[in-house]
Short mmCIF file of C-alpha atoms in Angstrom, two decimals:
data_model
loop_
_atom_site.label_atom_id
_atom_site.label_comp_id
_atom_site.label_asym_id
_atom_site.label_seq_id
_atom_site.Cartn_x
_atom_site.Cartn_y
_atom_site.Cartn_z
CA MET A 5 -30.48 5.89 20.16
CA ASN A 6 -26.77 6.34 20.82
CA GLN A 7 -25.00 8.91 18.67
CA ARG A 8 -22.43 7.50 16.24
CA ARG A 9 -18.82 8.27 17.10
CA ARG A 10 -17.12 10.81 14.88
CA VAL A 11 -13.93 9.65 13.15
CA VAL A 12 -11.02 11.93 12.29
CA ILE A 13 -7.67 11.62 10.51
CA THR A 14 -4.70 12.62 12.65
CA GLY A 15 -1.78 11.10 10.73
CA VAL A 16 -0.83 10.64 7.09
CA GLY A 17 2.04 8.76 5.44
CA ALA A 18 2.71 8.11 1.77
CA MET A 19 5.28 6.48 -0.49
CA THR A 20 4.70 7.13 -4.17
CA PRO A 21 6.62 7.26 -7.46
CA LEU A 22 6.99 10.99 -6.77
CA GLY A 23 8.76 10.53 -3.43
CA LEU A 24 9.20 8.40 -0.34
CA THR A 25 7.55 10.95 1.97
CA ILE A 26 4.29 12.87 1.94
CA GLU A 27 6.25 16.10 1.59
CA GLU A 28 8.16 14.93 -1.49
CA THR A 29 4.97 13.61 -3.06
CA TRP A 30 3.11 16.88 -2.48
CA GLU A 31 5.99 18.94 -3.85
CA GLY A 32 6.06 16.74 -6.95
CA LEU A 33 2.33 17.17 -7.49
CA LEU A 34 2.54 20.94 -7.17
CA ALA A 35 5.45 21.00 -9.62
CA GLY A 36 3.55 18.85 -12.11
CA ARG A 37 6.20 16.15 -12.15
CA SER A 38 5.54 12.59 -13.31
CA GLY A 39 6.79 9.59 -11.36
CA VAL A 40 6.58 7.27 -14.36
CA GLY A 41 9.80 6.04 -15.95
CA PRO A 42 11.60 3.01 -17.39
CA ILE A 43 11.24 -0.21 -15.40
CA THR A 44 14.37 -0.96 -13.38
CA GLN A 45 13.27 -3.82 -11.12
CA PHE A 46 13.49 -6.45 -13.87
CA ASP A 47 14.48 -6.71 -17.52
CA ALA A 48 11.40 -5.58 -19.46
CA SER A 49 13.10 -5.40 -22.84
CA GLU A 50 11.01 -8.24 -24.30
CA LEU A 51 7.69 -6.70 -23.23
CA PRO A 52 5.66 -4.18 -25.25
CA VAL A 53 5.39 -2.09 -22.07
CA ARG A 54 8.66 -1.04 -20.47
CA ILE A 55 7.51 1.79 -18.17
CA ALA A 56 5.96 1.91 -14.71
CA GLY A 57 5.65 4.06 -11.62
CA GLU A 58 8.35 2.75 -9.27
CA LEU A 59 9.29 3.74 -5.73
CA LYS A 60 12.71 5.21 -6.41
CA GLY A 61 15.46 4.55 -3.90
CA PHE A 62 13.37 2.52 -1.46
CA ASP A 63 15.66 0.59 0.92
CA PRO A 64 13.69 -1.49 3.45
CA THR A 65 16.65 -1.71 5.83
CA GLN A 66 16.29 2.02 6.52
CA TYR A 67 12.99 1.19 8.24
CA ILE A 68 13.17 -2.49 9.20
CA ASP A 69 15.83 -4.79 10.61
CA PHE A 70 17.68 -6.54 7.78
CA LYS A 71 16.86 -10.05 8.98
CA GLU A 72 13.18 -9.22 9.39
CA ALA A 73 13.01 -7.48 6.00
CA ARG A 74 14.30 -10.63 4.26
CA ARG A 75 11.24 -12.50 5.50
CA MET A 76 8.79 -9.97 4.08
CA SER A 77 7.40 -9.26 0.64
CA ARG A 78 8.03 -5.83 -0.84
CA CYS A 79 4.45 -4.72 -0.21
CA SER A 80 4.78 -5.53 3.51
CA GLN A 81 8.08 -3.65 3.69
CA VAL A 82 6.54 -0.59 2.07
CA ALA A 83 3.46 -0.76 4.30
CA VAL A 84 5.53 -0.81 7.50
CA ALA A 85 7.73 2.05 6.31
CA THR A 86 4.68 4.15 5.42
CA ALA A 87 2.93 3.31 8.70
CA GLN A 88 5.98 4.58 10.57
CA ALA A 89 5.59 7.95 8.84
CA ALA A 90 1.85 8.06 9.53
CA LEU A 91 2.25 7.41 13.26
CA ALA A 92 5.01 9.99 13.48
CA ASP A 93 2.76 12.51 11.72
CA ALA A 94 0.02 11.71 14.24
CA GLY A 95 2.40 12.38 17.13
CA MET A 96 2.22 8.81 18.39
CA GLU A 97 5.22 7.04 19.85
CA LEU A 98 5.89 3.38 20.57
CA PRO A 99 4.91 1.60 22.68
CA LEU A 100 1.37 2.68 21.93
CA ALA A 101 -0.61 4.20 24.77
CA ASP A 102 -3.35 1.58 24.45
CA GLU A 103 -2.33 -1.36 22.26
CA VAL A 104 -5.57 -3.33 22.60
CA ARG A 105 -7.66 -0.34 21.47
CA THR A 106 -5.54 0.20 18.34
CA GLY A 107 -6.46 -1.71 15.20
CA VAL A 108 -4.86 -2.26 11.79
CA LEU A 109 -6.56 -2.50 8.41
CA VAL A 110 -4.22 -2.29 5.42
CA GLY A 111 -5.70 -3.27 2.08
CA CYS A 112 -3.74 -4.93 -0.72
CA GLY A 113 -4.83 -6.28 -4.09
CA VAL A 114 -2.19 -8.89 -4.89
CA GLY A 115 0.15 -9.23 -1.91
CA GLY A 116 3.58 -10.84 -2.14
CA PHE A 117 3.05 -12.60 -5.46
CA GLU A 118 6.75 -12.27 -6.26
CA CYS A 119 7.54 -14.55 -3.30
CA ALA A 120 5.39 -17.30 -4.80
CA VAL A 121 7.17 -17.03 -8.15
CA GLU A 122 10.57 -17.10 -6.45
CA ALA A 123 9.59 -20.25 -4.53
CA VAL A 124 8.44 -22.00 -7.72
CA ASP A 125 11.63 -21.02 -9.55
CA ALA A 126 13.82 -22.22 -6.65
CA PHE A 127 12.00 -25.55 -6.42
CA ARG A 128 12.24 -26.25 -10.15
CA ALA A 129 15.88 -25.26 -10.36
CA LYS A 130 17.35 -26.69 -7.15
CA GLY A 131 14.70 -28.67 -5.27
CA VAL A 132 12.73 -28.21 -2.08
CA GLY A 133 15.82 -27.56 0.02
CA ARG A 134 16.34 -24.18 -1.64
CA VAL A 135 12.79 -22.90 -1.21
CA ASN A 136 12.56 -19.97 1.20
CA PRO A 137 10.67 -21.26 4.27
CA PHE A 138 9.03 -17.84 4.64
CA SER A 139 7.68 -17.78 1.08
CA VAL A 140 4.25 -19.12 2.04
CA THR A 141 3.64 -16.51 4.71
CA ALA A 142 5.26 -13.70 2.73
CA LEU A 143 2.93 -14.15 -0.25
CA LEU A 144 -0.32 -13.80 1.71
CA VAL A 145 -2.37 -10.68 1.01
CA ASN A 146 -3.05 -10.05 4.71
CA MET A 147 0.64 -9.83 5.61
CA PRO A 148 0.98 -6.03 5.26
CA SER A 149 -1.63 -5.71 8.01
CA HIS A 150 0.16 -8.33 10.09
CA HIS A 151 3.56 -6.68 9.80
CA VAL A 152 2.18 -3.22 10.61
CA SER A 153 0.52 -4.76 13.67
CA TYR A 154 3.70 -6.61 14.64
CA TRP A 155 5.90 -3.53 14.22
CA SER A 156 3.58 -1.15 16.08
CA GLY A 157 2.38 -3.55 18.77
CA ALA A 158 -1.26 -2.84 17.88
CA LYS A 159 -3.37 -5.64 19.36
CA GLY A 160 -6.85 -4.45 18.46
CA PRO A 161 -8.98 -5.54 15.50
CA ILE A 162 -7.00 -6.55 12.41
CA SER A 163 -8.25 -7.20 8.90
CA THR A 164 -7.49 -6.81 5.18
CA VAL A 165 -9.58 -5.46 2.33
CA VAL A 166 -9.00 -6.94 -1.14
CA THR A 167 -11.13 -5.12 -3.71
CA ALA A 168 -8.74 -4.40 -6.61
CA CYS A 169 -8.58 -0.69 -7.48
CA ALA A 170 -11.01 0.24 -4.70
CA THR A 171 -8.94 -1.42 -1.98
CA GLY A 172 -7.32 1.59 -0.30
CA THR A 173 -10.47 3.69 -0.24
CA GLN A 174 -12.59 0.85 1.09
CA ALA A 175 -9.98 0.06 3.74
CA VAL A 176 -10.33 3.58 5.13
CA GLY A 177 -14.10 3.25 5.15
CA GLU A 178 -14.07 -0.12 6.90
CA ALA A 179 -11.51 1.15 9.41
CA SER A 180 -13.78 4.07 10.26
CA GLU A 181 -16.58 1.63 11.03
CA LEU A 182 -14.37 -0.17 13.57
CA ILE A 183 -14.14 3.11 15.47
CA ARG A 184 -17.79 4.06 15.03
CA ARG A 185 -19.00 0.80 16.51
CA GLY A 186 -16.59 1.04 19.44
CA ALA A 187 -14.27 -1.83 18.53
CA ALA A 188 -11.23 0.48 18.55
CA ASP A 189 -10.24 4.06 19.35
CA VAL A 190 -7.41 4.20 16.81
CA VAL A 191 -6.95 2.35 13.51
CA ILE A 192 -3.85 2.38 11.30
CA CYS A 193 -5.28 1.94 7.82
CA GLY A 194 -4.65 2.41 4.12
CA GLY A 195 -3.64 0.58 0.99
CA VAL A 196 -0.45 -0.76 -0.55
CA GLU A 197 0.68 -2.38 -3.77
CA ALA A 198 4.34 -3.05 -4.59
CA LEU A 199 4.70 -5.55 -7.40
CA ILE A 200 6.68 -4.26 -10.35
CA HIS A 201 7.02 -7.78 -11.72
CA PHE A 202 7.01 -9.40 -15.16
CA ALA A 203 4.00 -11.64 -14.50
CA PRO A 204 1.27 -9.08 -13.79
CA ILE A 205 2.68 -6.64 -16.33
CA ALA A 206 2.76 -9.36 -18.99
CA GLY A 207 -0.83 -10.22 -18.11
CA PHE A 208 -1.95 -6.61 -18.50
CA CYS A 209 -0.02 -6.44 -21.77
CA ALA A 210 -1.99 -9.44 -23.02
CA MET A 211 -5.18 -7.56 -22.09
CA ARG A 212 -3.87 -4.52 -23.98
CA ALA A 213 -4.69 -2.48 -20.88
CA LEU A 214 -1.37 -0.63 -20.44
CA SER A 215 0.01 2.44 -22.16
CA THR A 216 2.84 1.69 -24.57
CA ARG A 217 4.29 5.23 -24.58
CA ASN A 218 7.73 3.87 -23.70
CA ASP A 219 9.51 6.82 -25.33
CA GLU A 220 7.62 9.44 -23.32
CA PRO A 221 6.75 7.82 -19.98
CA GLU A 222 6.04 11.18 -18.31
CA ARG A 223 3.11 11.63 -20.75
CA ALA A 224 1.80 8.07 -20.64
CA SER A 225 -0.81 8.49 -17.89
CA ARG A 226 -3.59 10.48 -19.60
CA PRO A 227 -6.92 8.78 -18.76
CA PHE A 228 -9.16 11.60 -20.01
CA ASP A 229 -7.23 12.37 -23.21
CA ALA A 230 -8.64 11.52 -26.63
CA ASP A 231 -5.31 9.82 -27.44
CA ARG A 232 -5.17 7.68 -24.29
CA ASP A 233 -3.89 4.16 -24.86
CA GLY A 234 -4.08 2.52 -21.44
CA PHE A 235 -3.16 3.03 -17.80
CA VAL A 236 0.30 2.97 -16.21
CA TYR A 237 1.18 0.15 -13.81
CA SER A 238 2.65 1.50 -10.56
CA GLU A 239 3.43 0.79 -6.93
CA GLY A 240 2.89 2.85 -3.81
CA CYS A 241 1.30 3.11 -0.38
CA ALA A 242 -0.77 5.51 1.71
CA VAL A 243 -1.45 5.01 5.41
CA PHE A 244 -3.74 7.04 7.66
CA VAL A 245 -4.18 7.15 11.42
CA LEU A 246 -7.88 7.28 12.21
CA GLU A 247 -9.11 8.19 15.67
CA ALA A 248 -12.35 8.70 17.49
CA LEU A 249 -12.82 12.46 17.76
CA GLU A 250 -12.94 12.43 21.56
CA HIS A 251 -9.77 10.33 21.69
CA ALA A 252 -7.91 12.73 19.41
CA ARG A 253 -9.06 15.77 21.40
CA ALA A 254 -8.11 14.15 24.70
CA ARG A 255 -4.48 13.78 23.62
CA GLY A 256 -4.35 17.17 21.89
CA ALA A 257 -3.81 15.73 18.43
CA ARG A 258 -3.79 17.80 15.25
CA ILE A 259 -6.90 16.92 13.25
CA ARG A 260 -6.35 16.88 9.50
CA ALA A 261 -9.81 15.83 8.33
CA GLU A 262 -13.00 14.01 9.31
CA VAL A 263 -14.36 10.82 7.74
CA LEU A 264 -18.07 11.53 7.36
CA GLY A 265 -19.06 8.21 5.82
CA HIS A 266 -18.49 5.63 3.12
CA ALA A 267 -20.34 3.09 1.03
CA SER A 268 -19.56 0.00 -1.01
CA SER A 269 -21.47 -1.58 -3.87
CA SER A 270 -20.92 -3.77 -6.93
CA ASP A 271 -21.82 -3.12 -10.57
CA ALA A 272 -22.19 -6.90 -11.04
CA PHE A 273 -20.61 -6.55 -14.46
CA HIS A 274 -17.94 -8.23 -16.56
CA VAL A 275 -14.45 -8.38 -14.99
CA ALA A 276 -12.87 -6.36 -17.80
#
């Protein structure tokens, strides 16, 4: 029986409410800072929840051509920006050494939902002529994977995991299996969500699932506290570069960690 290929992590990128780089995020964690604050991306004054974890100062044009960025949802923009950091951390330059042996698997729970709402609003207010022709493609959940593939030139296996809160973790696990079975030598993988938007937040408010500590947002996320009152809605992204161990060693890559295995199962229980 053939031995299973070992899978290692050689690159890491992250954009979080604590910072737009892995270094800023790590420094914030060590300092005990909170990334939660008042919502700035829309007027939340009429909602019972007015706090969230936002990516502060994110400007997609610092990472993506302005014209291209306009055609993308926010989650796709954030995914591409984070993937750039991950590949740089892995010591990989473009064009990729072997495009057809490099895959992409970026998970996302909701996708570009805001693009769908914008299209509906434009149609109702001004007719079909004012609907963004890229709204249909921008809203799809698989578009972060597509745009990372398009930006990097990766032409290997491509897929998307959509499993709510488990999405990012499962994406890493599924990406490792692509390498183990020999379908790719490198996979750019991770998870992204970037939808600080009235619709999902209003929905979670109706469920009474979110913390209402609007006056002390830095203390709102306290899942194990006796006085907890809900979770905090946030956005962010983490991207990893996975490689077959022999591939990483052959190019002299720095190995950060090894993915030993993963599993997925369902509790077959009520949605809430």
